[in-house]
Every structure is written in structure tokens, then in C-alpha cells.
């Protein structure tokens, strides 16, 4: 039986952190055997909001690839590639832009939201308005049936389906309608209890060394009412406990009970946590260190993956051009 095709992507905007790992990557790793997977480093999408400062873009692309591979994405099994290496995506983006009504893009909740949130960046641009159209091109160029994403992407997936439907309606059945597959998420707060996010500066990155992790855990803020070590604690509002729930599977209930009774101080509790986080992350960290020693290997992996992905893209674009009656000169 042929495997269904999956496509997903991440923007190369910096090192990935545990929020990205538990929110998406962990799922991707598990899907690799069941599906034919295409994972894209979407650098054009990064430009839609970050066009003014591109000095770190190359490093970030390599960094994301290193993060993926060290987290368990197997480039022999899955195709990992760089979006801008596939020119056919830009052609499809252009062709789709002919049929996508402006109103679909303007009413997209992420568009309206980001315009306000990123006010200082001036993203009232043509490229940013077309963000979901570019995402549709990413997905449709691979004729992917399944797209593993977080909840924040559901509106984009809905638009991708509408665009596919509209194309199929005008030019004949060409694209499958891509279905979102919601990532199974382990809820991990940021170091300060808010959502883990680079902009809050409260992350643990996959590239953090054990020393950095230990230091980050040590400086986490705990229950403010637990001042002395035998004060009873309130683990339900303590981000250290939020971490224990993810990293201390067998122990966290016990830790909870001891904390509530004032049987353990925060220093000891964090020490235990740091040990567990470090031992969970150590294999990834080691793999990443090794990979980054020889960045050419990473570039080579990306070049191979991009070539493979491009073969599929070329087939699709041939079909699309044919359906639209564009003249083939080659
Ligand atoms: N918009 C997605 C995000 O911010 C990234 C993305 C770009 C994507 N193209 C994609 C995700 C195609 C899935 C499929 O997370």
C-alpha cells in the first residue's frame, strides 16, 4: 500500500526550543514511518515578516535543519528541504494568486492579528498578505493530503483547501484537498510560566548545553509563598512543577505531594528537574554538536532533500501549466 503524503514546514527564525519540540517536532518524528514526509524550511515565509534583517537567515536555516535531525527527523526516510530551493513553488504561488480573491486573504485572522501585533515592522506588504497563498503553494505543490500543524494554523489550512477547490473547479481536478492533522501537544510552560516563546525570552533551546539548562532551571521562579524550604508549596501554580509533569513522568505525583506538605525545598526540587531535563535532552544535544562540527554535511542533506522534493514539484507544475493551457517551450 502506498503511504499517504505529509507536508509541513517551519520558519527559520532562530534556534528551536522545547515548545517547538513538544508542539510539533515530536509529532513529526512519530509520523515518519507511517507517511511519506516532506518537511520544509520555509525561508520565504520568514521573509514575509523579517525582510528587513536577513543577516542571520543562512545560519538559521542550517540551525533549524540541525535541530530537526538531532530531534530525530531522519533525512534518509523523510525529505527535508529549503523552500526557496524549489522555484516551482514560486510559480505556483503566482498562478494561484490569479484566482485567490483578495477578500479571502484580507479576512484571514492571522493577517489581521499580525498587522496589529507587528505594527512596528511594517508588514502591510503584498508578500505578507499572500502568506497563506504561499503556504497553499507549499502544500499543493506536493499534492500533500495531510498537514500536521498546531491549532494556530487551522485558518491557513482552511484557505489552502478553498484555494485547491477553486483551482479544481476552474481548471479540472488537480489537487487533493489537504487535511490538517492536529499535533498532539504536551503542555510545557515557559521558564516564567507564560507560553514558551522566543519573544518572552523564557525558552530552553535544543542547542542549550547542559550547563545552560542547569542554570536556566536554577533561576526559574517558583511559588512566591514558599519562602523557606519547609513552607507548604502550591505546585499547581508553579512552573517548575509544570516542567516536572513533562520530564519527571514517574515521580511528579510524588513530588507534588511532598511539595504540598512542605517536605521538599525549591532548590532540591529544581535540582531534580534539571537532572531530568538534561538527561532527556543530552542525546539531542550531542547529536547536534556533532552535526554542527561539519556544516557541509547539513548543506548536503538539504541539497539532496531539495532535489528530491523538486522532482515532485516539477511534475505538479507541468500538470498545472497544462491545465491552464500555458505554452510549454522546453
Ligand atoms: N505558517 C506555518 C507556521 O507558521 C509554516 C508553514 C509554511 C507551513 N508553509 C507551510 C506549515 C506548509 C505547514 C505546511 O507554522
CSV table of N, CA and C in Angstrom, one decimal, residues 75-146:
chain,number,residue,atom,x,y,z
A,75,UNK,N,16.8,12.1,7.7
A,75,UNK,CA,16.8,12.6,6.3
A,75,UNK,C,16.8,11.5,5.2
A,76,UNK,N,17.1,10.3,5.7
A,76,UNK,CA,17.0,9.1,4.7
A,76,UNK,C,15.6,8.7,4.5
A,77,UNK,N,14.8,8.9,5.5
A,77,UNK,CA,13.4,8.5,5.4
A,77,UNK,C,12.5,9.6,5.0
A,78,UNK,N,12.7,10.8,5.6
A,78,UNK,CA,11.9,11.9,5.3
A,78,UNK,C,12.6,12.9,4.4
A,79,UNK,N,11.9,13.6,3.6
A,79,UNK,CA,12.6,14.6,2.7
A,79,UNK,C,12.6,16.0,3.4
A,80,UNK,N,13.8,16.4,3.8
A,80,UNK,CA,13.8,17.8,4.4
A,80,UNK,C,14.5,18.7,3.4
A,81,UNK,N,13.9,19.9,3.2
A,81,UNK,CA,14.4,20.7,2.1
A,81,UNK,C,14.1,22.2,2.4
A,82,UNK,N,14.7,23.1,1.6
A,82,UNK,CA,14.6,24.5,1.7
A,82,UNK,C,13.6,25.0,0.7
A,83,UNK,N,12.6,25.7,1.2
A,83,UNK,CA,11.5,26.2,0.3
A,83,UNK,C,12.1,27.0,-0.9
A,84,UNK,N,13.0,27.9,-0.7
A,84,UNK,CA,13.4,28.8,-1.8
A,84,UNK,C,14.3,28.1,-2.8
A,85,UNK,N,14.6,26.8,-2.5
A,85,UNK,CA,15.3,26.0,-3.5
A,85,UNK,C,14.4,25.4,-4.5
A,86,UNK,N,13.1,25.6,-4.3
A,86,UNK,CA,12.1,25.0,-5.2
A,86,UNK,C,11.4,26.1,-5.9
A,87,UNK,N,11.9,26.5,-7.1
A,87,UNK,CA,11.4,27.7,-7.8
A,87,UNK,C,9.9,27.4,-8.2
A,88,UNK,N,9.6,26.1,-8.4
A,88,UNK,CA,8.2,25.8,-8.8
A,88,UNK,C,7.2,26.3,-7.8
A,89,UNK,N,7.6,26.4,-6.5
A,89,UNK,CA,6.6,26.9,-5.5
A,89,UNK,C,6.3,28.3,-5.8
A,90,UNK,N,7.3,29.1,-6.3
A,90,UNK,CA,7.0,30.5,-6.5
A,90,UNK,C,6.2,30.6,-7.8
A,91,UNK,N,6.3,29.7,-8.7
A,91,UNK,CA,5.5,29.8,-9.9
A,91,UNK,C,4.0,29.4,-9.5
A,92,UNK,N,3.9,28.4,-8.7
A,92,UNK,CA,2.5,28.0,-8.3
A,92,UNK,C,1.9,29.1,-7.5
A,93,UNK,N,2.7,29.8,-6.6
A,93,UNK,CA,2.2,30.9,-5.8
A,93,UNK,C,1.7,32.0,-6.7
A,94,UNK,N,2.4,32.3,-7.8
A,94,UNK,CA,2.0,33.3,-8.7
A,94,UNK,C,0.7,32.9,-9.4
A,95,UNK,N,0.7,31.6,-9.9
A,95,UNK,CA,-0.5,31.2,-10.6
A,95,UNK,C,-1.8,31.2,-9.7
A,96,UNK,N,-1.6,30.7,-8.5
A,96,UNK,CA,-2.7,30.7,-7.6
A,96,UNK,C,-3.1,32.1,-7.2
A,97,UNK,N,-2.2,33.1,-7.2
A,97,UNK,CA,-2.6,34.4,-6.8
A,97,UNK,C,-3.5,35.0,-7.9
A,98,UNK,N,-3.6,34.4,-9.1
A,98,UNK,CA,-4.6,34.9,-10.1
A,98,UNK,C,-6.0,34.6,-9.7
A,99,UNK,N,-6.1,33.5,-9.0
A,99,UNK,CA,-7.5,33.0,-8.7
A,99,UNK,C,-8.0,33.2,-7.2
A,100,UNK,N,-7.1,33.7,-6.4
A,100,UNK,CA,-7.4,33.8,-5.0
A,100,UNK,C,-8.1,35.2,-4.8
A,101,UNK,N,-9.3,35.3,-4.4
A,101,UNK,CA,-9.9,36.6,-4.2
A,101,UNK,C,-9.2,37.3,-3.0
A,102,UNK,N,-9.0,38.6,-3.2
A,102,UNK,CA,-8.4,39.4,-2.2
A,102,UNK,C,-9.1,39.2,-0.8
A,103,UNK,N,-10.4,39.2,-0.9
A,103,UNK,CA,-11.2,39.1,0.4
A,103,UNK,C,-10.8,37.9,1.2
A,104,UNK,N,-10.5,36.8,0.6
A,104,UNK,CA,-10.1,35.6,1.3
A,104,UNK,C,-8.8,35.9,2.2
A,105,UNK,N,-7.9,36.6,1.6
A,105,UNK,CA,-6.6,36.9,2.3
A,105,UNK,C,-6.9,37.9,3.3
A,106,UNK,N,-7.7,38.9,3.0
A,106,UNK,CA,-7.8,40.1,3.9
A,106,UNK,C,-8.6,39.7,5.2
A,107,UNK,N,-9.5,38.6,5.0
A,107,UNK,CA,-10.3,38.3,6.2
A,107,UNK,C,-9.6,37.2,7.0
A,108,UNK,N,-8.4,36.8,6.6
A,108,UNK,CA,-7.7,35.7,7.4
A,108,UNK,C,-7.3,36.2,8.8
A,109,UNK,N,-7.7,35.5,9.8
A,109,UNK,CA,-7.5,36.1,11.2
A,109,UNK,C,-6.0,36.3,11.5
A,110,UNK,N,-5.1,35.5,11.0
A,110,UNK,CA,-3.7,35.7,11.3
A,110,UNK,C,-3.2,37.0,10.6
A,111,UNK,N,-3.7,37.3,9.5
A,111,UNK,CA,-3.3,38.5,8.8
A,111,UNK,C,-3.7,39.7,9.6
A,112,UNK,N,-5.0,39.8,10.0
A,112,UNK,CA,-5.5,40.9,10.8
A,112,UNK,C,-4.7,41.1,12.1
A,113,UNK,N,-4.5,39.9,12.7
A,113,UNK,CA,-3.9,39.9,14.0
A,113,UNK,C,-2.4,40.3,14.0
A,114,UNK,N,-1.7,39.8,13.0
A,114,UNK,CA,-0.3,40.1,12.9
A,114,UNK,C,0.0,41.6,12.5
A,115,UNK,N,-0.9,42.1,11.7
A,115,UNK,CA,-0.8,43.5,11.3
A,115,UNK,C,-0.7,44.4,12.6
A,116,UNK,N,-1.6,44.0,13.5
A,116,UNK,CA,-1.6,44.8,14.8
A,116,UNK,C,-0.4,44.5,15.6
A,117,UNK,N,-0.2,43.2,15.8
A,117,UNK,CA,0.9,42.7,16.7
A,117,UNK,C,2.3,43.2,16.3
A,118,UNK,N,2.5,43.2,15.0
A,118,UNK,CA,3.9,43.5,14.5
A,118,UNK,C,3.8,44.9,13.8
A,119,UNK,N,3.1,45.8,14.4
A,119,UNK,CA,2.9,47.2,13.9
A,119,UNK,C,4.2,47.9,13.5
A,120,UNK,N,5.2,47.7,14.4
A,120,UNK,CA,6.5,48.4,14.1
A,120,UNK,C,7.3,47.9,13.0
A,121,UNK,N,6.9,46.7,12.5
A,121,UNK,CA,7.6,46.0,11.4
A,121,UNK,C,7.2,46.4,10.0
A,122,UNK,N,6.1,47.2,9.8
A,122,UNK,CA,5.5,47.5,8.5
A,122,UNK,C,5.4,46.2,7.7
A,123,UNK,N,4.5,45.4,8.0
A,123,UNK,CA,4.2,44.2,7.2
A,123,UNK,C,2.9,44.4,6.4
A,124,UNK,N,2.5,45.6,6.2
A,124,UNK,CA,1.3,45.8,5.3
A,124,UNK,C,1.9,45.7,3.9
A,125,UNK,N,2.4,44.6,3.5
A,125,UNK,CA,3.0,44.4,2.2
A,125,UNK,C,2.2,43.3,1.4
A,126,UNK,N,2.5,43.4,0.1
A,126,UNK,CA,2.0,42.4,-0.8
A,126,UNK,C,2.3,41.0,-0.4
A,127,UNK,N,3.6,40.8,0.0
A,127,UNK,CA,4.1,39.5,0.3
A,127,UNK,C,3.4,38.9,1.6
A,128,UNK,N,3.2,39.8,2.6
A,128,UNK,CA,2.6,39.3,3.8
A,128,UNK,C,1.2,39.0,3.6
A,129,UNK,N,0.5,39.8,2.8
A,129,UNK,CA,-0.9,39.5,2.5
A,129,UNK,C,-1.0,38.1,1.9
A,130,UNK,N,0.0,37.8,1.1
A,130,UNK,CA,-0.1,36.5,0.4
A,130,UNK,C,0.5,35.3,1.1
A,131,UNK,N,0.8,35.5,2.4
A,131,UNK,CA,1.4,34.4,3.3
A,131,UNK,C,0.6,33.1,3.1
A,132,UNK,N,-0.8,33.2,3.3
A,132,UNK,CA,-1.5,31.9,3.2
A,132,UNK,C,-1.5,31.3,1.8
A,133,UNK,N,-1.4,32.2,0.8
A,133,UNK,CA,-1.4,31.7,-0.6
A,133,UNK,C,0.0,31.0,-0.8
A,134,UNK,N,1.0,31.5,-0.2
A,134,UNK,CA,2.3,30.8,-0.4
A,134,UNK,C,2.3,29.5,0.4
A,135,UNK,N,1.6,29.5,1.5
A,135,UNK,CA,1.5,28.2,2.3
A,135,UNK,C,0.7,27.2,1.5
A,136,UNK,N,-0.3,27.7,0.8
A,136,UNK,CA,-1.1,26.8,0.0
A,136,UNK,C,-0.2,26.2,-1.2
A,137,UNK,N,0.6,27.1,-1.7
A,137,UNK,CA,1.5,26.6,-2.8
A,137,UNK,C,2.5,25.5,-2.3
A,138,UNK,N,3.0,25.8,-1.0
A,138,UNK,CA,3.8,24.8,-0.4
A,138,UNK,C,3.2,23.4,-0.3
A,139,UNK,N,1.9,23.4,0.1
A,139,UNK,CA,1.2,22.2,0.3
A,139,UNK,C,0.8,21.5,-1.0
A,140,UNK,N,0.2,22.4,-1.9
A,140,UNK,CA,-0.3,21.8,-3.1
A,140,UNK,C,0.7,21.4,-4.1
A,141,UNK,N,1.9,22.0,-4.1
A,141,UNK,CA,3.0,21.6,-5.0
A,141,UNK,C,3.3,20.1,-4.7
A,142,UNK,N,3.2,19.7,-3.5
A,142,UNK,CA,3.5,18.3,-3.2
A,142,UNK,C,2.2,17.4,-3.2
A,143,UNK,N,1.1,18.0,-3.6
A,143,UNK,CA,-0.2,17.3,-3.6
A,143,UNK,C,-0.3,16.5,-2.3
A,144,UNK,N,0.0,17.2,-1.2
A,144,UNK,CA,0.0,16.5,0.1
A,144,UNK,C,-1.4,16.4,0.6
A,145,UNK,N,-1.7,15.2,1.2
A,145,UNK,CA,-3.1,15.0,1.7
A,145,UNK,C,-3.2,15.4,3.2
A,146,UNK,N,-2.1,15.3,3.9
A,146,UNK,CA,-2.2,15.5,5.3
A,146,UNK,C,-1.1,16.5,5.7
